Amino acid sequence: MKKSLRFLTLLIVPILALTLAACSSGQQSQSSASASSGAAEAAANNPVPDAQATEASPTVVVVSGTNEEMGYQYACQVPDLIYRNSVLLKSKVEAQYGAELAKTDMQVWSYYADKYDPGLRQWIEGMQKGLAENGYTVDYYDLLTITVYSAEMWCRPPVDQPYPEETGITLPETDAENTDSEIHSCTGFVATGDATPDGNPIVGVTKMITPEKANSIILLAYPEEGNYFFSNPMAGSVSENAGLNSAGYAWVFTAQWGPPIWGVINEVFFHNMVQNCSTPDEAIEFLNNSPRAGVTGAFLMASAKDGIKGYESHSDVAETRVPGDSGEEGNYMVQTNHLVNPKLAEHNAGGAVGGSLYRYATMLEYVKEAAENGGVTFETAKKAYYSDDWYDPEAKEWHQNEPGAEGVNDNTSSLAQAVFLPADMTAYFEVGTPNGVGLPGKATGEYVKFTLGENPLAVSNDADQTAQQYFWEARNQFVKMQNDKAKALTYEAAESIRELIDTAAIELEYGMDRAAFAYAADGNGQSPVEQMQLWGEALTHFAKSQMCSQMATSKLESLS
């Protein structure tokens, strides 16, 4: 790759110490059942932001400091979006359970989050302060709803079951009914050793997301305590379904439906695992010592130093996995939405839910084939998630080109993908239906590539050079076809591809612009909050440049 000559590539600076004078250091108790009348009145007068839809080219948020400072910076960068998400999800919860029951439910979920992962509260309280400075007064529990929404709507314990006595919270009278558990389509894989080209691990997932949760950002966080990390959450949450951190530890998650309990829900595990765990064994210890609530599920974990491991659980049972435990013929594992470990087979309620059995068999075929032919790579994941083919393990035959059937490209809920190479600290993210046609509008089928570095400058420099590489590859291929007067390159096709290449160039320049001002922010007297926002804007522009260049390349390849 040709190195950029601009000065930013040559500079290395440590992450700046961040202090937010405007933020109070004390924690405020959130145990009361309702906000004060003054806060409630202010909340009722919150402005209504413009209508917002999910961007297939994801927004990047960059934060640093204490948990509270990071939450504050997060909210200052995307306040309208976080507020919109809190209102959207709260409205659905209250429509199902009523305002009173929804409020006490949030208090119970919060009790367990505070008990087992107290740092998460500091993130959310920081978001409250950031939102307030941007004109939105939002109750703590309304923000918590973004994190616990899936547990509340898919697997809340029976509505007539009292809350656990230890919480000190009384269940209100209600005639509400539980929602039916929705079956979605997470498909994960992990491989290492002789199953990958370089012997290093790779782990990935296509995540199940309902349309109201389709909004996904990329979060790059540099905590004062714990590992720095990449995650891919809904705006207002810290981590969902996948994460990579500076310990060289990465993980992905697929949901399972077992006996529902009140306890620690998945998204709380996700935050703790991505920030505070450095190995699969540390994560498993935390999981084993917590009351597993929500869609308790399965984790596939990859560590640059410690190899790969799986963990499958319901609230009442759990087992670890390594390659071979479930009949794998190589150094790899696949996970969908049923328990795979033979030791847990009897706990699959009704067998493999939905199309989980077929998605498992399909992904296993892709991974097995790749492992036997050079190794499992990012391209293996991209090919599998893109495809509308699926494999029937009973008939031992492939079904070709059946969109909406049993393949791992489930266009109704596979709306975000993540693939990690922890030894290289490389993360690939995609927002949207993985073949690029579906949700959100203008889905691309292309991935953003970032490398997790020790500070935002390092990440920005790498993203810049990746964007330049992708741009020149697309531009040169386009010019070559023009020079050859390729018949497939019609006027209409050429114009659409030229527009993508031009956009990639413009976004590349925008990224360089924002990165320069981010680097100069301290000397220019700007605050840490302003500096982190500039880094986020730089990475957002580099991400869009990468995606537009890849879209152009994909179009050119389809023509040739």
Coordinates of C-alpha atoms in Angstrom, one line a residue:
M1 CA 0.0 0.0 0.0
K2 CA 1.4 3.4 -0.9
K3 CA 2.0 5.5 2.1
S4 CA 0.3 8.9 2.4
L5 CA 2.8 11.8 2.5
R6 CA 0.7 14.1 4.5
F7 CA 2.0 15.1 7.9
L8 CA -0.7 13.4 9.9
T9 CA 0.6 10.0 8.9
L10 CA 3.9 10.7 10.5
L11 CA 2.6 12.0 13.8
I12 CA 2.1 10.0 16.9
V13 CA 0.6 11.5 20.0
P14 CA -0.7 9.9 23.2
I15 CA -4.4 10.2 23.9
L16 CA -5.0 13.4 25.8
A17 CA -6.1 13.4 29.4
L18 CA -9.7 14.4 29.4
T19 CA -11.5 16.4 32.0
L20 CA -15.0 17.8 31.8
A21 CA -15.4 20.7 34.1
A22 CA -19.0 21.0 33.4
C23 CA -19.7 17.5 34.6
S24 CA -20.4 16.7 38.2
S25 CA -18.3 13.9 39.6
G26 CA -21.0 12.7 42.0
Q27 CA -23.5 10.0 41.1
Q28 CA -27.2 10.7 41.5
S29 CA -29.5 8.1 42.8
Q30 CA -32.0 6.8 40.2
S31 CA -34.0 4.6 42.6
S32 CA -37.2 6.6 42.7
A33 CA -40.1 5.4 40.7
S34 CA -40.5 8.6 38.7
A35 CA -38.6 11.7 37.8
S36 CA -39.2 14.9 39.7
S37 CA -42.1 17.1 38.5
G38 CA -39.7 19.7 37.3
A39 CA -37.8 17.1 35.2
A40 CA -41.0 15.6 33.9
E41 CA -42.2 19.0 32.8
A42 CA -39.0 19.7 31.1
A43 CA -39.1 16.3 29.4
A44 CA -42.6 17.1 28.1
N45 CA -41.3 20.2 26.5
N46 CA -38.3 18.5 24.7
P47 CA -38.0 19.6 21.1
V48 CA -39.0 17.0 18.4
P49 CA -35.9 16.4 16.2
D50 CA -36.3 16.0 12.5
A51 CA -37.3 12.6 11.3
Q52 CA -34.3 10.3 11.1
A53 CA -33.6 7.1 9.3
T54 CA -30.7 4.7 9.5
E55 CA -27.6 5.5 7.6
A56 CA -26.1 2.5 5.7
S57 CA -22.8 4.5 5.9
P58 CA -22.5 4.4 9.7
T59 CA -21.7 7.3 11.9
V60 CA -18.5 6.9 14.0
V61 CA -18.5 8.2 17.6
V62 CA -15.1 8.6 19.4
V63 CA -14.9 9.0 23.1
S64 CA -12.2 9.0 25.8
G65 CA -11.9 9.4 29.6
T66 CA -13.9 8.2 32.5
N67 CA -17.1 6.3 31.9
E68 CA -19.2 9.4 32.6
E69 CA -17.0 11.5 30.4
M70 CA -17.3 9.0 27.6
G71 CA -21.1 8.9 27.9
Y72 CA -21.2 12.7 27.9
Q73 CA -19.1 13.0 24.8
Y74 CA -21.2 10.2 23.1
A75 CA -24.4 12.2 23.7
C76 CA -22.8 15.4 22.6
Q77 CA -21.9 13.9 19.2
V78 CA -25.3 12.3 18.4
P79 CA -27.9 13.9 20.8
D80 CA -30.8 13.9 18.3
L81 CA -30.3 10.3 17.4
I82 CA -30.0 9.0 21.0
Y83 CA -33.1 11.0 22.0
R84 CA -35.0 9.7 19.0
N85 CA -34.0 6.1 19.9
S86 CA -35.1 6.5 23.5
V87 CA -38.5 7.8 22.5
L88 CA -38.9 5.1 19.8
L89 CA -38.2 2.2 22.0
K90 CA -39.9 3.6 25.1
S91 CA -43.1 4.0 23.1
K92 CA -43.1 0.4 22.0
V93 CA -42.4 -0.9 25.6
E94 CA -45.2 1.3 27.1
A95 CA -47.6 0.4 24.4
Q96 CA -47.1 -3.3 25.3
Y97 CA -46.9 -3.1 29.1
G98 CA -48.2 0.3 30.1
A99 CA -46.2 3.2 31.6
E100 CA -46.2 2.1 35.3
L101 CA -45.1 -1.5 34.6
A102 CA -42.5 -0.4 32.1
K103 CA -41.0 2.0 34.7
T104 CA -40.7 -0.6 37.5
D105 CA -39.4 -3.1 35.0
M106 CA -36.6 -0.7 34.1
Q107 CA -35.8 -0.3 37.8
V108 CA -35.4 -4.1 38.2
W109 CA -33.2 -4.4 35.1
S110 CA -31.2 -1.4 36.4
Y111 CA -30.8 -3.1 39.8
Y112 CA -29.0 -6.1 38.3
A113 CA -26.9 -3.9 35.9
D114 CA -25.8 -1.8 38.8
K115 CA -24.9 -4.8 40.9
Y116 CA -22.9 -6.7 38.3
D117 CA -21.6 -3.9 36.0
P118 CA -21.7 -0.5 37.9
G119 CA -19.7 1.2 35.2
L120 CA -22.6 1.1 32.8
R121 CA -24.6 3.5 35.0
Q122 CA -21.8 6.0 34.7
W123 CA -21.9 5.8 30.9
I124 CA -25.7 6.4 30.9
E125 CA -25.5 9.2 33.5
G126 CA -22.9 10.9 31.3
M127 CA -25.3 10.6 28.3
Q128 CA -28.0 12.3 30.4
K129 CA -25.8 15.3 30.9
G130 CA -24.7 15.5 27.3
L131 CA -28.4 15.3 26.2
A132 CA -29.3 18.0 28.7
E133 CA -26.7 20.4 27.3
N134 CA -28.2 19.8 23.9
G135 CA -31.8 20.6 24.9
Y136 CA -33.1 17.2 25.9
T137 CA -34.1 16.3 29.4
V138 CA -34.3 12.5 29.5
D139 CA -35.0 10.2 32.4
Y140 CA -32.3 7.7 33.3
Y141 CA -34.6 4.8 32.8
D142 CA -35.7 6.0 29.4
L143 CA -32.1 5.9 28.3
L144 CA -31.6 2.5 29.9
T145 CA -34.5 1.2 27.8
I146 CA -32.2 1.4 24.7
T147 CA -29.9 -1.1 26.4
V148 CA -32.5 -3.5 27.8
Y149 CA -35.1 -3.3 25.1
S150 CA -34.5 -6.7 23.6
A151 CA -34.8 -8.5 27.0
E152 CA -37.9 -6.5 27.9
M153 CA -39.7 -7.2 24.6
W154 CA -38.5 -10.7 23.7
C155 CA -38.1 -12.6 27.0
R156 CA -39.5 -10.7 30.0
P157 CA -40.5 -13.1 32.8
P158 CA -44.3 -13.6 33.1
V159 CA -46.1 -10.4 33.9
D160 CA -47.8 -12.0 37.0
Q161 CA -44.5 -13.1 38.5
P162 CA -43.3 -10.9 41.4
Y163 CA -40.0 -9.2 41.1
P164 CA -37.1 -10.8 43.1
E165 CA -37.3 -9.8 46.7
E166 CA -33.7 -8.5 46.7
T167 CA -34.6 -5.7 44.4
G168 CA -37.1 -4.1 46.9
I169 CA -39.4 -3.2 44.1
T170 CA -43.1 -4.1 44.1
L171 CA -44.8 -5.4 41.0
P172 CA -47.8 -3.1 40.2
E173 CA -51.2 -4.4 39.3
T174 CA -51.5 -4.9 35.5
D175 CA -53.5 -6.6 32.9
A176 CA -50.7 -6.5 30.4
E177 CA -49.5 -9.6 28.6
N178 CA -46.1 -10.7 27.6
T179 CA -45.1 -10.3 24.0
D180 CA -44.4 -13.5 22.0
S181 CA -40.7 -14.2 21.7
E182 CA -39.5 -13.2 18.3
I183 CA -37.2 -15.5 16.5
H184 CA -34.4 -13.7 14.7
S185 CA -31.4 -14.7 12.7
C186 CA -27.9 -14.3 14.2
T187 CA -25.3 -16.5 12.6
G188 CA -21.8 -16.5 14.0
F189 CA -18.5 -18.3 13.3
V190 CA -15.0 -18.5 14.6
A191 CA -11.8 -20.2 13.3
T192 CA -8.1 -20.3 14.0
G193 CA -4.9 -22.4 13.6
D194 CA -4.8 -24.6 10.5
A195 CA -8.4 -23.4 9.6
T196 CA -7.1 -19.8 8.8
P197 CA -4.4 -18.8 6.3
D198 CA -2.0 -17.3 8.9
G199 CA -3.0 -19.4 11.9
N200 CA -4.5 -16.4 13.6
P201 CA -8.2 -16.3 14.8
I202 CA -11.1 -14.7 13.0
V203 CA -14.6 -14.3 14.4
G204 CA -17.8 -12.8 12.9
V205 CA -21.6 -12.5 13.1
T206 CA -24.6 -11.3 11.2
K207 CA -26.7 -9.8 13.9
M208 CA -30.4 -10.1 14.5
I209 CA -32.0 -6.7 14.8
T210 CA -35.7 -5.7 14.5
P211 CA -36.4 -2.7 12.3
E212 CA -36.9 -0.3 15.2
K213 CA -33.3 -1.2 16.3
A214 CA -31.7 -1.0 12.9
N215 CA -29.8 2.2 13.6
S216 CA -26.2 1.2 14.3
I217 CA -23.2 3.4 14.9
I218 CA -19.6 2.5 15.3
L219 CA -18.2 3.4 18.7
L220 CA -14.5 3.8 19.4
A221 CA -13.8 4.2 23.1
Y222 CA -10.7 4.9 25.1
P223 CA -11.6 4.4 28.8
E224 CA -9.4 5.5 31.6
E225 CA -10.0 2.1 33.1
G226 CA -10.2 -1.1 31.1
N227 CA -9.5 -1.9 27.5
Y228 CA -10.1 0.5 24.6
F229 CA -12.4 -1.0 22.1
F230 CA -14.6 -1.0 19.0
S231 CA -18.3 -1.9 19.2
N232 CA -21.3 -1.5 16.9
P233 CA -24.3 -0.6 19.0
M234 CA -27.6 1.2 18.5
A235 CA -27.0 4.9 19.4
G236 CA -27.5 5.2 23.1
S237 CA -26.2 1.8 23.9
V238 CA -22.5 0.9 24.5
S239 CA -22.2 -2.5 22.9
E240 CA -24.4 -5.0 21.0
N241 CA -23.6 -8.5 19.8
A242 CA -20.0 -8.0 18.8
G243 CA -16.8 -6.3 20.2
L244 CA -13.0 -6.1 19.8
N245 CA -10.7 -4.7 22.4
S246 CA -7.1 -3.7 22.9
A247 CA -6.3 -7.0 24.7
G248 CA -6.6 -8.7 21.4
Y249 CA -9.9 -10.2 22.5
A250 CA -13.0 -10.3 20.3
W251 CA -16.4 -12.0 20.6
V252 CA -19.8 -12.3 18.9
F253 CA -23.2 -13.3 20.2
T254 CA -26.2 -15.3 19.0
A255 CA -29.5 -15.4 21.0
Q256 CA -31.1 -18.4 22.7
W257 CA -34.5 -18.7 24.3
G258 CA -34.6 -20.5 27.6
P259 CA -36.4 -20.0 30.9
P260 CA -36.8 -16.2 31.4
I261 CA -35.6 -14.7 34.7
W262 CA -34.8 -11.3 36.1
G263 CA -31.1 -10.7 36.1
V264 CA -28.2 -9.5 34.0
I265 CA -29.3 -9.0 30.4
N266 CA -27.0 -9.6 27.4
E267 CA -26.3 -6.0 26.6
V268 CA -24.9 -5.5 30.1
F269 CA -22.7 -8.5 29.5
F270 CA -21.7 -7.0 26.2
H271 CA -20.4 -3.8 27.8
N272 CA -18.6 -5.6 30.6
M273 CA -17.0 -8.0 28.1
V274 CA -15.8 -5.4 25.6
Q275 CA -14.4 -3.0 28.2
N276 CA -13.4 -5.1 31.2
C277 CA -12.5 -8.6 29.9
S278 CA -9.2 -9.5 28.3
T279 CA -9.5 -13.2 27.6
P280 CA -12.3 -15.8 26.9
D281 CA -11.8 -17.3 30.4
E282 CA -12.3 -13.9 32.1
A283 CA -15.5 -13.4 30.2
I284 CA -16.7 -17.0 31.0
E285 CA -16.0 -16.4 34.7
F286 CA -18.2 -13.3 34.6
L287 CA -21.0 -15.1 32.8
N288 CA -20.9 -18.1 35.2
N289 CA -21.1 -15.8 38.2
S290 CA -24.0 -13.7 37.1
P291 CA -27.8 -14.4 36.8
R292 CA -28.1 -14.8 33.1
A293 CA -31.3 -13.1 31.9
G294 CA -32.6 -12.0 28.5
V295 CA -32.0 -14.1 25.5
T296 CA -29.1 -15.6 27.3
G297 CA -27.5 -17.1 24.3
A298 CA -24.1 -18.1 23.0
F299 CA -20.8 -16.4 22.6
L300 CA -18.0 -17.3 20.2
M301 CA -14.8 -15.8 21.4
A302 CA -11.4 -15.3 19.8
S303 CA -8.2 -14.2 21.4
A304 CA -4.9 -13.4 19.7
K305 CA -3.1 -15.1 22.6
D306 CA -5.6 -17.6 24.0
G307 CA -7.2 -19.1 20.9
I308 CA -11.0 -19.6 20.4
K309 CA -13.7 -20.8 22.7
G310 CA -17.5 -21.0 22.7
Y311 CA -20.0 -20.5 25.5
E312 CA -23.6 -21.6 25.3
S313 CA -26.2 -20.9 28.0
H314 CA -29.7 -20.5 29.2
S315 CA -30.5 -18.9 32.5
D316 CA -30.2 -22.4 34.2
V317 CA -27.6 -24.2 32.2
A318 CA -24.2 -23.4 30.6
E319 CA -21.4 -25.2 28.8
T320 CA -18.2 -24.1 27.1
R321 CA -17.2 -25.4 23.7
V322 CA -14.0 -25.9 21.7
P323 CA -13.7 -27.2 18.2
G324 CA -14.6 -30.9 17.9
D325 CA -17.1 -30.9 20.8
S326 CA -20.0 -30.7 18.3
G327 CA -18.6 -32.8 15.6
E328 CA -16.4 -30.1 13.9
E329 CA -13.8 -31.6 11.6
G330 CA -11.5 -28.6 11.8
N331 CA -10.4 -25.8 14.0
Y332 CA -13.6 -23.8 13.8
M333 CA -17.1 -23.5 15.3
V334 CA -20.4 -22.1 14.1
Q335 CA -23.3 -20.8 16.2
T336 CA -26.9 -19.8 15.4
N337 CA -30.0 -19.6 17.6
H338 CA -30.1 -23.1 19.1
L339 CA -27.9 -24.9 21.5
V340 CA -25.3 -26.9 19.6
N341 CA -23.2 -28.6 22.3
P342 CA -24.5 -32.2 22.7
K343 CA -24.4 -31.8 26.4
L344 CA -27.2 -29.2 26.2
A345 CA -29.3 -30.7 23.4
E346 CA -32.1 -31.6 25.8
H347 CA -32.5 -27.9 26.7
N348 CA -33.5 -26.9 23.2
A349 CA -37.1 -26.0 23.6
G350 CA -38.9 -27.5 20.6
G351 CA -35.6 -28.2 18.8
A352 CA -33.8 -25.7 16.6
V353 CA -35.9 -22.6 16.5
G354 CA -37.1 -21.1 13.3
G355 CA -34.6 -21.6 10.5
S356 CA -31.7 -21.9 13.0
L357 CA -30.9 -25.5 12.0
Y358 CA -30.6 -24.6 8.3
R359 CA -28.6 -21.5 9.0
Y360 CA -26.2 -23.5 11.1
A361 CA -25.7 -26.1 8.4
T362 CA -25.3 -23.5 5.8
M363 CA -22.7 -21.4 7.6
L364 CA -20.9 -24.6 8.6
E365 CA -20.6 -25.6 4.9
Y366 CA -19.1 -22.2 4.0
V367 CA -16.6 -22.4 6.9
K368 CA -15.7 -26.0 6.3
E369 CA -15.1 -25.5 2.6
A370 CA -12.9 -22.4 3.3
A371 CA -10.9 -24.2 6.0
E372 CA -10.1 -27.0 3.5
N373 CA -9.2 -24.6 0.7
G374 CA -6.7 -22.1 2.0
G375 CA -8.4 -21.0 5.2
V376 CA -11.3 -19.0 6.6
T377 CA -11.0 -15.2 5.9
F378 CA -13.0 -12.1 5.9
E379 CA -14.0 -12.9 2.3
T380 CA -15.5 -16.2 3.5
A381 CA -17.8 -14.3 5.9
K382 CA -18.7 -11.7 3.3
K383 CA -19.6 -14.4 0.7
A384 CA -21.7 -16.4 3.2
Y385 CA -23.6 -13.5 4.5
Y386 CA -24.2 -12.1 1.0
S387 CA -25.6 -15.3 -0.4
D388 CA -29.3 -16.3 -0.8
D389 CA -28.3 -20.0 -1.1
W390 CA -28.9 -22.4 1.8
Y391 CA -28.0 -26.0 2.7
D392 CA -30.4 -28.7 3.8
P393 CA -28.4 -31.0 6.0
E394 CA -31.1 -33.7 6.0
A395 CA -31.3 -34.0 2.2
K396 CA -27.6 -33.0 1.9
E397 CA -28.4 -30.6 -0.9
W398 CA -28.1 -26.9 -1.7
H399 CA -31.0 -24.7 -2.5
Q400 CA -29.9 -21.9 -4.8
N401 CA -31.1 -18.3 -5.0
E402 CA -34.0 -18.3 -2.6
P403 CA -34.1 -14.8 -1.0
G404 CA -36.0 -14.8 2.2
A405 CA -35.6 -18.5 2.8
E406 CA -33.3 -20.3 5.2
G407 CA -29.9 -18.8 4.3
V408 CA -27.7 -16.8 6.6
N409 CA -28.7 -13.6 4.6
D410 CA -32.0 -13.4 6.5
N411 CA -33.3 -10.1 5.0
T412 CA -36.0 -9.6 7.7
S413 CA -33.6 -9.3 10.6
S414 CA -29.9 -9.7 9.6
L415 CA -29.3 -5.9 9.6
A416 CA -25.7 -5.5 10.8
Q417 CA -22.5 -7.5 10.4
A418 CA -19.1 -7.5 12.2
V419 CA -16.0 -9.5 11.5
F420 CA -12.8 -9.2 13.7
L421 CA -9.2 -10.3 13.2
P422 CA -7.9 -9.8 16.8
A423 CA -4.3 -10.5 16.1
D424 CA -4.2 -7.7 13.6
M425 CA -6.7 -5.5 15.6
T426 CA -8.8 -5.3 12.5
A427 CA -12.5 -4.7 12.5
Y428 CA -15.0 -4.9 9.6
F429 CA -18.4 -3.4 10.0
E430 CA -21.5 -3.3 7.8
V431 CA -24.9 -1.8 8.5
G432 CA -27.8 -3.3 6.6
T433 CA -29.0 -6.4 4.9
P434 CA -25.7 -8.1 4.0
N435 CA -26.3 -8.4 0.2
G436 CA -27.1 -4.7 0.0
V437 CA -30.8 -4.9 -0.9
G438 CA -33.1 -4.5 2.0
L439 CA -33.0 -2.4 5.2
P440 CA -32.0 0.3 5.6
G441 CA -32.6 2.2 2.4
K442 CA -29.5 2.5 0.4
A443 CA -27.9 -0.5 2.0
T444 CA -24.6 -1.2 0.4
G445 CA -23.4 -4.7 1.0
E446 CA -20.0 -3.3 1.7
Y447 CA -17.9 -3.2 4.9
V448 CA -16.0 -0.4 6.7
K449 CA -12.5 -1.5 7.7
F450 CA -10.8 0.0 10.8
T451 CA -7.7 -1.0 12.8
L452 CA -7.9 -0.5 16.5
G453 CA -4.9 1.7 17.5
E454 CA -3.7 3.1 20.8
N455 CA -5.3 6.5 20.1
P456 CA -7.7 8.1 17.6
L457 CA -4.9 9.5 15.5
A458 CA -3.6 6.0 14.8
V459 CA -7.1 4.8 13.9
S460 CA -7.6 7.8 11.7
N461 CA -4.3 7.4 9.8
D462 CA -5.0 3.8 9.1
A463 CA -8.6 4.5 8.0
D464 CA -7.3 7.3 5.7
Q465 CA -4.8 5.0 4.0
T466 CA -7.4 2.3 3.6
A467 CA -9.8 4.8 2.0
Q468 CA -7.0 5.9 -0.4
Q469 CA -6.2 2.3 -1.3
Y470 CA -9.8 1.5 -2.0
F471 CA -10.2 4.8 -4.0
W472 CA -7.3 4.2 -6.3
E473 CA -8.3 0.6 -6.9
A474 CA -11.8 1.7 -8.0
R475 CA -10.5 4.6 -10.0
N476 CA -7.9 2.7 -11.9
Q477 CA -10.3 -0.2 -12.7
F478 CA -12.8 2.3 -14.0
V479 CA -10.3 4.1 -16.2
K480 CA -9.0 0.8 -17.5
M481 CA -12.5 -0.1 -18.7
Q482 CA -12.9 3.3 -20.2
N483 CA -9.7 3.1 -22.1
D484 CA -10.6 -0.4 -23.3
K485 CA -14.0 1.0 -24.5
A486 CA -15.7 -1.9 -22.7
K487 CA -19.1 -2.5 -24.1
A488 CA -20.6 -3.3 -20.7
L489 CA -19.6 0.2 -19.5
T490 CA -22.6 2.0 -21.0
Y491 CA -23.1 5.7 -20.5
E492 CA -25.6 5.2 -17.7
A493 CA -23.3 2.7 -15.9
A494 CA -20.3 4.9 -16.3
E495 CA -22.1 7.9 -14.9
S496 CA -23.3 5.9 -11.8
I497 CA -19.8 4.6 -11.1
R498 CA -18.2 8.0 -11.7
E499 CA -20.6 9.5 -9.1
L500 CA -19.5 6.9 -6.5
I501 CA -15.8 7.5 -7.2
D502 CA -16.3 11.3 -7.0
T503 CA -18.2 10.9 -3.7
A504 CA -15.4 8.7 -2.4
A505 CA -12.8 11.4 -3.3
I506 CA -14.8 14.2 -1.6
E507 CA -15.4 12.1 1.5
L508 CA -11.6 11.3 1.6
E509 CA -10.9 15.1 1.6
Y510 CA -13.5 15.8 4.3
G511 CA -11.9 13.1 6.4
M512 CA -8.4 14.6 6.0
D513 CA -9.8 18.0 6.9
R514 CA -11.5 16.9 10.1
A515 CA -8.5 14.8 11.2
A516 CA -6.2 17.8 10.8
F517 CA -8.4 19.9 13.0
A518 CA -8.8 17.1 15.5
Y519 CA -5.1 16.8 15.8
A520 CA -4.7 20.6 16.2
A521 CA -7.7 20.9 18.6
D522 CA -5.6 21.0 21.8
G523 CA -3.3 23.7 20.5
N524 CA -6.3 25.7 19.2
G525 CA -7.9 25.8 22.7
Q526 CA -10.7 23.5 21.9
S527 CA -12.2 21.2 24.6
P528 CA -11.8 17.5 24.8
V529 CA -15.4 17.1 23.8
E530 CA -14.9 19.1 20.6
Q531 CA -11.7 17.2 19.8
M532 CA -13.4 13.8 20.2
Q533 CA -16.3 15.0 17.9
L534 CA -13.7 16.0 15.2
W535 CA -12.1 12.5 15.4
G536 CA -15.6 11.0 15.1
E537 CA -16.4 13.2 12.0
A538 CA -13.0 12.3 10.4
L539 CA -13.6 8.5 10.8
T540 CA -17.2 8.9 9.6
H541 CA -16.0 10.5 6.4
F542 CA -13.2 7.9 5.9
A543 CA -15.8 5.2 6.4
K544 CA -18.1 6.7 3.7
S545 CA -15.2 7.1 1.3
Q546 CA -14.3 3.4 1.8
M547 CA -17.8 2.3 1.2
C548 CA -18.3 4.4 -2.0
S549 CA -15.1 3.1 -3.5
Q550 CA -16.0 -0.5 -2.7
M551 CA -19.5 0.0 -4.2
A552 CA -17.8 1.3 -7.4
T553 CA -15.4 -1.7 -7.5
S554 CA -18.3 -4.1 -7.0
K555 CA -20.2 -2.6 -9.9
L556 CA -17.2 -2.7 -12.1
E557 CA -16.6 -6.3 -11.3
S558 CA -20.2 -7.2 -12.1
L559 CA -19.8 -5.5 -15.5
S560 CA -16.6 -7.3 -16.3

